[in-house]
Short mmCIF file of C-alpha atoms in Angstrom, two decimals:
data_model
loop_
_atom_site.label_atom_id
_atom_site.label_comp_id
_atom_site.label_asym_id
_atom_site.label_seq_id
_atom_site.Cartn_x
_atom_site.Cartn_y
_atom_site.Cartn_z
CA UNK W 1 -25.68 -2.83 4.19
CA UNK W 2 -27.55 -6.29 3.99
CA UNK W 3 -31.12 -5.97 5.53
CA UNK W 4 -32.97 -9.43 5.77
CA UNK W 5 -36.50 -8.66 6.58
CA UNK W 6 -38.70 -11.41 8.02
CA UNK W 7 -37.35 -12.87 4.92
CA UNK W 8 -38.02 -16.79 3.82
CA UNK W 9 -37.58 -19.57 0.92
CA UNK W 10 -39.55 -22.04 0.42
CA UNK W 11 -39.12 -24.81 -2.01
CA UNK W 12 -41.45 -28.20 -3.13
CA UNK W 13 -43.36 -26.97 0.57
CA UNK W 14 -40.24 -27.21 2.76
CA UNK W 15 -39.27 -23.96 4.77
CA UNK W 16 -35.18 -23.93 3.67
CA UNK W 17 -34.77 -20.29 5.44
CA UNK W 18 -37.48 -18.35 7.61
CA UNK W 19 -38.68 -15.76 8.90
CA UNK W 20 -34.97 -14.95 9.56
CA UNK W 21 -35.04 -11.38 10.61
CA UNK W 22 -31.28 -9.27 10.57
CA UNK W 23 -29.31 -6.24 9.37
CA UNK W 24 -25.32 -6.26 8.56
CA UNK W 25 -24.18 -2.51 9.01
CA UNK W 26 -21.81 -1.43 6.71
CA UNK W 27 -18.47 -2.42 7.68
CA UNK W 28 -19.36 -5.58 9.87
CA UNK W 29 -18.53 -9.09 10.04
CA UNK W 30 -21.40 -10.75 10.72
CA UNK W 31 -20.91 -14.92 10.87
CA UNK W 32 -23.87 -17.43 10.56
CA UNK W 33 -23.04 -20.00 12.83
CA UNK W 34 -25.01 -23.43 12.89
CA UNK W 35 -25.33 -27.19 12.03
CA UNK W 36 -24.80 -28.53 8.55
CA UNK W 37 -28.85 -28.00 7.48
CA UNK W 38 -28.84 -25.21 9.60
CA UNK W 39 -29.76 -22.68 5.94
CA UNK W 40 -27.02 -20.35 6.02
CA UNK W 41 -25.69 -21.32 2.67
CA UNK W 42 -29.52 -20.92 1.53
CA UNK W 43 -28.98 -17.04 3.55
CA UNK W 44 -26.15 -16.21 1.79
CA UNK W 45 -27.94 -17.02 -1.31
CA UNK W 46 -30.67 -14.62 -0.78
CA UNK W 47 -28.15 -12.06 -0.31
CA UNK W 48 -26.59 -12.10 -3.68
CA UNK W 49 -30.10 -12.84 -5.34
CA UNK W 50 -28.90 -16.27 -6.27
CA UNK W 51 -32.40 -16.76 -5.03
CA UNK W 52 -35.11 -14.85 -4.33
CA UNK W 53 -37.06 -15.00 -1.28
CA UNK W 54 -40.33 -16.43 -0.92
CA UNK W 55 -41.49 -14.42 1.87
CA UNK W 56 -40.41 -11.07 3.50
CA UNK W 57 -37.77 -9.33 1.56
CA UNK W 58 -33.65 -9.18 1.50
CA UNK W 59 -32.57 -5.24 0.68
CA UNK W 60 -28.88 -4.52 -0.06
CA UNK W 61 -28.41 -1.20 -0.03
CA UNK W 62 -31.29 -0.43 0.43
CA UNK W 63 -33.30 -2.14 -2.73
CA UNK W 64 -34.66 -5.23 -2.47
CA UNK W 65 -32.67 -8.23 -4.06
CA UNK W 66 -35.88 -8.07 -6.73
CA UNK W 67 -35.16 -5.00 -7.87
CA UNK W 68 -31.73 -5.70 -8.69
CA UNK W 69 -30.32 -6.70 -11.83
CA UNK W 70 -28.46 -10.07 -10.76
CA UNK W 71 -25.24 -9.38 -12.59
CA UNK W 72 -24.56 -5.86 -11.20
CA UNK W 73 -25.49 -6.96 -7.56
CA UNK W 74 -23.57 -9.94 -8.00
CA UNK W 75 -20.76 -7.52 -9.03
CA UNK W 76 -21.47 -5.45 -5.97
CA UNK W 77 -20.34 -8.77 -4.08
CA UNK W 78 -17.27 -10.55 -3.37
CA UNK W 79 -18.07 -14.42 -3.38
CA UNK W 80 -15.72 -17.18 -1.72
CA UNK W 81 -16.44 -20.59 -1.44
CA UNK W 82 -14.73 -23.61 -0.33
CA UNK W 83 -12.19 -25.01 -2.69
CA UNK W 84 -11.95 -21.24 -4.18
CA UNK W 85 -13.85 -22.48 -7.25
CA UNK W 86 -11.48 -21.31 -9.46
CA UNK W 87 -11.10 -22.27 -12.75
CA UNK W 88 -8.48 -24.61 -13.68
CA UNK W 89 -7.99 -24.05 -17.14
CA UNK W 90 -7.12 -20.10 -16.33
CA UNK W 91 -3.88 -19.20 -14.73
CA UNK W 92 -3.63 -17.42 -11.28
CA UNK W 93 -3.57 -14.00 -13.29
CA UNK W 94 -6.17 -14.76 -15.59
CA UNK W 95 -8.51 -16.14 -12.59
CA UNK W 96 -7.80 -12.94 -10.53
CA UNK W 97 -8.54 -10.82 -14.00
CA UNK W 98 -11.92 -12.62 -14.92
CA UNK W 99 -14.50 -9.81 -13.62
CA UNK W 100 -12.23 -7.12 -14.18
CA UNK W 101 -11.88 -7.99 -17.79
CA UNK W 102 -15.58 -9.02 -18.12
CA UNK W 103 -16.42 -5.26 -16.62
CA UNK W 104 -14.23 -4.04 -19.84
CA UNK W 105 -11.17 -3.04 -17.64
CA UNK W 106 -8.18 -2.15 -19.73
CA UNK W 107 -5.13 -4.59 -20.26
CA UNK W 108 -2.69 -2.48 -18.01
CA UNK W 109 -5.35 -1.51 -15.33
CA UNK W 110 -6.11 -5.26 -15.31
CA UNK W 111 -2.22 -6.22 -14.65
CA UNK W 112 -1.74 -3.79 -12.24
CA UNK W 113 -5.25 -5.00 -10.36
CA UNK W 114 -3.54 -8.26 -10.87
CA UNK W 115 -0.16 -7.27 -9.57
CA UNK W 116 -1.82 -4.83 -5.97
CA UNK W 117 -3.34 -7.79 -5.04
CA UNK W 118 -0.95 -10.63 -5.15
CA UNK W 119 1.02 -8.22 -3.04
CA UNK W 120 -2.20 -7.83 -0.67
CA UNK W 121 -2.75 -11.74 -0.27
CA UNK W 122 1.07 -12.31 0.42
CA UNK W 123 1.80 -14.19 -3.30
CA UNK W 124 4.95 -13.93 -4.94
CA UNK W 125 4.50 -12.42 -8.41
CA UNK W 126 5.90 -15.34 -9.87
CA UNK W 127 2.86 -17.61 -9.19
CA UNK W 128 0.70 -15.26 -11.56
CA UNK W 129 1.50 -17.17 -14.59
CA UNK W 130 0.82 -20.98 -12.29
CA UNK W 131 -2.43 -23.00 -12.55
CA UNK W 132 -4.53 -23.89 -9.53
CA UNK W 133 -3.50 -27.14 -9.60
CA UNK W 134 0.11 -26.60 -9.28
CA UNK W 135 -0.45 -24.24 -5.59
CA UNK W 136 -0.84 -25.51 -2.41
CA UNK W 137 -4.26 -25.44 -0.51
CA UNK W 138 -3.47 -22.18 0.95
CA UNK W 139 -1.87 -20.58 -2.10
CA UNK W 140 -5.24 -21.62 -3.90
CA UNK W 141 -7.18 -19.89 -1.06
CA UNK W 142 -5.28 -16.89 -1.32
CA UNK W 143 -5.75 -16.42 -5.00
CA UNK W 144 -9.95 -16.84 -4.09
CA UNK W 145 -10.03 -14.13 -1.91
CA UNK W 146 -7.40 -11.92 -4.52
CA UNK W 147 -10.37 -12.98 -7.17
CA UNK W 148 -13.09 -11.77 -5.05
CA UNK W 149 -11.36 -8.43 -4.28
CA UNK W 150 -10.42 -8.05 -7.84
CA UNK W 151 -13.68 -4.86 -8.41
CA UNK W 152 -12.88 -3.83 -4.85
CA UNK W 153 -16.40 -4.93 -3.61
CA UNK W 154 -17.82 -3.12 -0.20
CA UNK W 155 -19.26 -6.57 0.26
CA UNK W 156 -17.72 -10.22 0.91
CA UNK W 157 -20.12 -13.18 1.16
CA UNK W 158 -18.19 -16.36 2.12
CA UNK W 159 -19.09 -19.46 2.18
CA UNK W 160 -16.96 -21.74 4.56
CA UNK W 161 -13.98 -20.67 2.56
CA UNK W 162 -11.22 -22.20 4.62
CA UNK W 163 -12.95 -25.63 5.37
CA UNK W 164 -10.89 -27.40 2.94
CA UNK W 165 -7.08 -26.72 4.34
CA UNK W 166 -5.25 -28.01 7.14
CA UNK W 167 -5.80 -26.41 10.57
CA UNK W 168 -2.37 -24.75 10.88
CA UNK W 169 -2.95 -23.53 7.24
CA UNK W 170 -6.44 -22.40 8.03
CA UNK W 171 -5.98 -20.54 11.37
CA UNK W 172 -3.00 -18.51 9.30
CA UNK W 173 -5.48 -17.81 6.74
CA UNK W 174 -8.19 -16.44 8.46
CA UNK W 175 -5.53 -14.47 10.63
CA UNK W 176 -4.95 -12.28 7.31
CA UNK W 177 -8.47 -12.46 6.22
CA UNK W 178 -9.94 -10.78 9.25
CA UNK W 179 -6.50 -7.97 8.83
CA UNK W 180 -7.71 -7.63 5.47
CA UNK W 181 -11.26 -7.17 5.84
CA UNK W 182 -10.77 -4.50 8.46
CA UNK W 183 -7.97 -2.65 6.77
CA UNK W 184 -10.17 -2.72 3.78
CA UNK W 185 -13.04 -1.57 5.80
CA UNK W 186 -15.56 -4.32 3.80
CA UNK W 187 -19.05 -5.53 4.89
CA UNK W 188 -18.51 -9.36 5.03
CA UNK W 189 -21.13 -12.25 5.85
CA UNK W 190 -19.39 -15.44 6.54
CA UNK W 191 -20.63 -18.51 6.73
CA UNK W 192 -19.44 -21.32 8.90
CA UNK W 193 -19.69 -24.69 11.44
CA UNK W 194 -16.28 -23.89 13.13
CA UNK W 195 -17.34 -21.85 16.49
CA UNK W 196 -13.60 -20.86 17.20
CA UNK W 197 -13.41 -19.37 13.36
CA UNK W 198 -16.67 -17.55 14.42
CA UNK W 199 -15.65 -16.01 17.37
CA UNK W 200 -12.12 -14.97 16.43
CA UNK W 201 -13.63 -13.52 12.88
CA UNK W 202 -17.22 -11.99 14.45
CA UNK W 203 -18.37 -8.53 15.17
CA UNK W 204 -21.38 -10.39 15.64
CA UNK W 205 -22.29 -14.27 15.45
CA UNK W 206 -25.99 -15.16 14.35
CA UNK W 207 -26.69 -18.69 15.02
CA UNK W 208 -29.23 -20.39 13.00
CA UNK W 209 -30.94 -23.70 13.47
CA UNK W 210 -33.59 -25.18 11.35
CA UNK W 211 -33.44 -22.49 9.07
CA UNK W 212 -34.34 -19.36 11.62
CA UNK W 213 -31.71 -16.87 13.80
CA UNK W 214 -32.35 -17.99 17.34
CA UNK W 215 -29.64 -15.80 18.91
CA UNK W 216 -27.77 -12.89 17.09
CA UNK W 217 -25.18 -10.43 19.09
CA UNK W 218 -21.27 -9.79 19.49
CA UNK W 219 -18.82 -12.97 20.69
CA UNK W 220 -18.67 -12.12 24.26
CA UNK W 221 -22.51 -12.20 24.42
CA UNK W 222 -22.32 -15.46 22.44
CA UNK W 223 -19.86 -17.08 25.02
CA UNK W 224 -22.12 -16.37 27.72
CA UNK W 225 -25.86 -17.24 25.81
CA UNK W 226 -27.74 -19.99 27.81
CA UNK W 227 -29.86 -20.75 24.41
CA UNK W 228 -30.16 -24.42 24.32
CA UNK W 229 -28.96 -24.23 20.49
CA UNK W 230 -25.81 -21.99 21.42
CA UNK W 231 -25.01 -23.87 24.44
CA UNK W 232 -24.89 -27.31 21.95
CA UNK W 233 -22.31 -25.57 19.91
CA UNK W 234 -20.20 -24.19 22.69
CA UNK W 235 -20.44 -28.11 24.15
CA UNK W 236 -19.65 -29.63 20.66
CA UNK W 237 -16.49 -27.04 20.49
CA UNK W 238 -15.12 -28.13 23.56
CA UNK W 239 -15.04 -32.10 22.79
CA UNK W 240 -13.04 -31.10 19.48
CA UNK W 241 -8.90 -31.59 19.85
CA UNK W 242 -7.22 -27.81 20.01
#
């Protein structure tokens, strides 16, 4: 469980984030929804303790992010990010095996890590020995979200992780993410602009603007919200090509 209470950060005097008030129960998807600027990058920041907040307080599991030692909440915490992020002079196996080998895993519980969750992504064994720069788009996203499952997390922050693929590629891929994350029975916060991603990945959609929720609740309530913010998004969504 993520618990953001009346939490804020403030840097040089500018408000990035705040108050912003909300709880993700374990197992949820909860997805910040807003304009580029809107601080949800800056929230999912203060939920890994890449940051700490300024004002109020961000508990996971129920210690506050200050309490934490960064590495082992970090570790606590899937992370995926746009472009995957991962490194280019590793393989695909190596990449997956980072964490797991920097936690002191043995070789052959490392491989077969390696080996459970190419099958779980839907790579071919084969492309373990690859580099990143040799996959396609969505064979690179794939091996992200392998890498951030690779110390079975309870928690998955992302971080617009399919903005950088095609839309065919990108509606298949968050298809299996939001199988995964259910069958796996995770706590994810996911960060996007893309209302349709929102609403087909969402338990519950919080919408921020200006770096505060303004409306928080499940996709049917967001459909139907006459909050000027939420009805800009819903009128944005409709003007883009399907």
């Amino acid at each position: 469980m993520i618990g953001f209470r009346e939490a804020g950060y403030t840097r040089n005097g500018r408000v990035l984030v705040g108050p912003v008030t909300l709880t993700v129960k374990a197992g949820e998807v909860v997805v910040l929804l807003g304009a580029s600027g809107a601080g949800k990058t800056t929230t999912l920041r203060l939920a890994n303790g890449l940051i700490l907040p300024t004002a109020g307080a961000v508990l996971v599991e129920d210690r506050p992010t200050a309490a934490w030692d960064g590495i082992r909440l970090r570790r606590r915490m899937g992370y995926m990010i746009q472009e995957t992020g991962l490194l280019p002079h590793l393989s695909v196996a190596a990449n997956i095996g980072l964490l797991p080998r920097l936690e002191g895993w043995p070789p052959d519980r490392i491989a077969s890590r390696i080996a459970h969750l190419l099958d779980l992504v839907g790579l071919e064994p084969a492309l373990a020995a690859r580099y990143p720069h040799t996959l396609s788009g969505g064979q690179r996203q794939r091996v992200g979200v392998a890498r951030a499952l690779a110390l079975d997390p309870p928690i998955l922050l992302c971080d617009e992780p399919f903005g950088a693929v095609d839309p065919v590629t990108r509606r298949a891929l968050r298809r299996e993410f939001s199988r995964l994350v259910r069958d796996l029975g995770k706590t994810v916060v996911f960060v996007t602009h893309d209302v349709r991603e929102a609403e087909h990945l969402a338990t519950r959609i919080a919408v921020l603007d200006a770096g505060a929720v303004v409306f928080a609740g499940p996709p049917e309530a967001f459909r139907t919200s006459v909050h000027p913010v939420v009805r800009a998004l819903q009128d944005d969504d409709r003007q883009e090509p399907r």
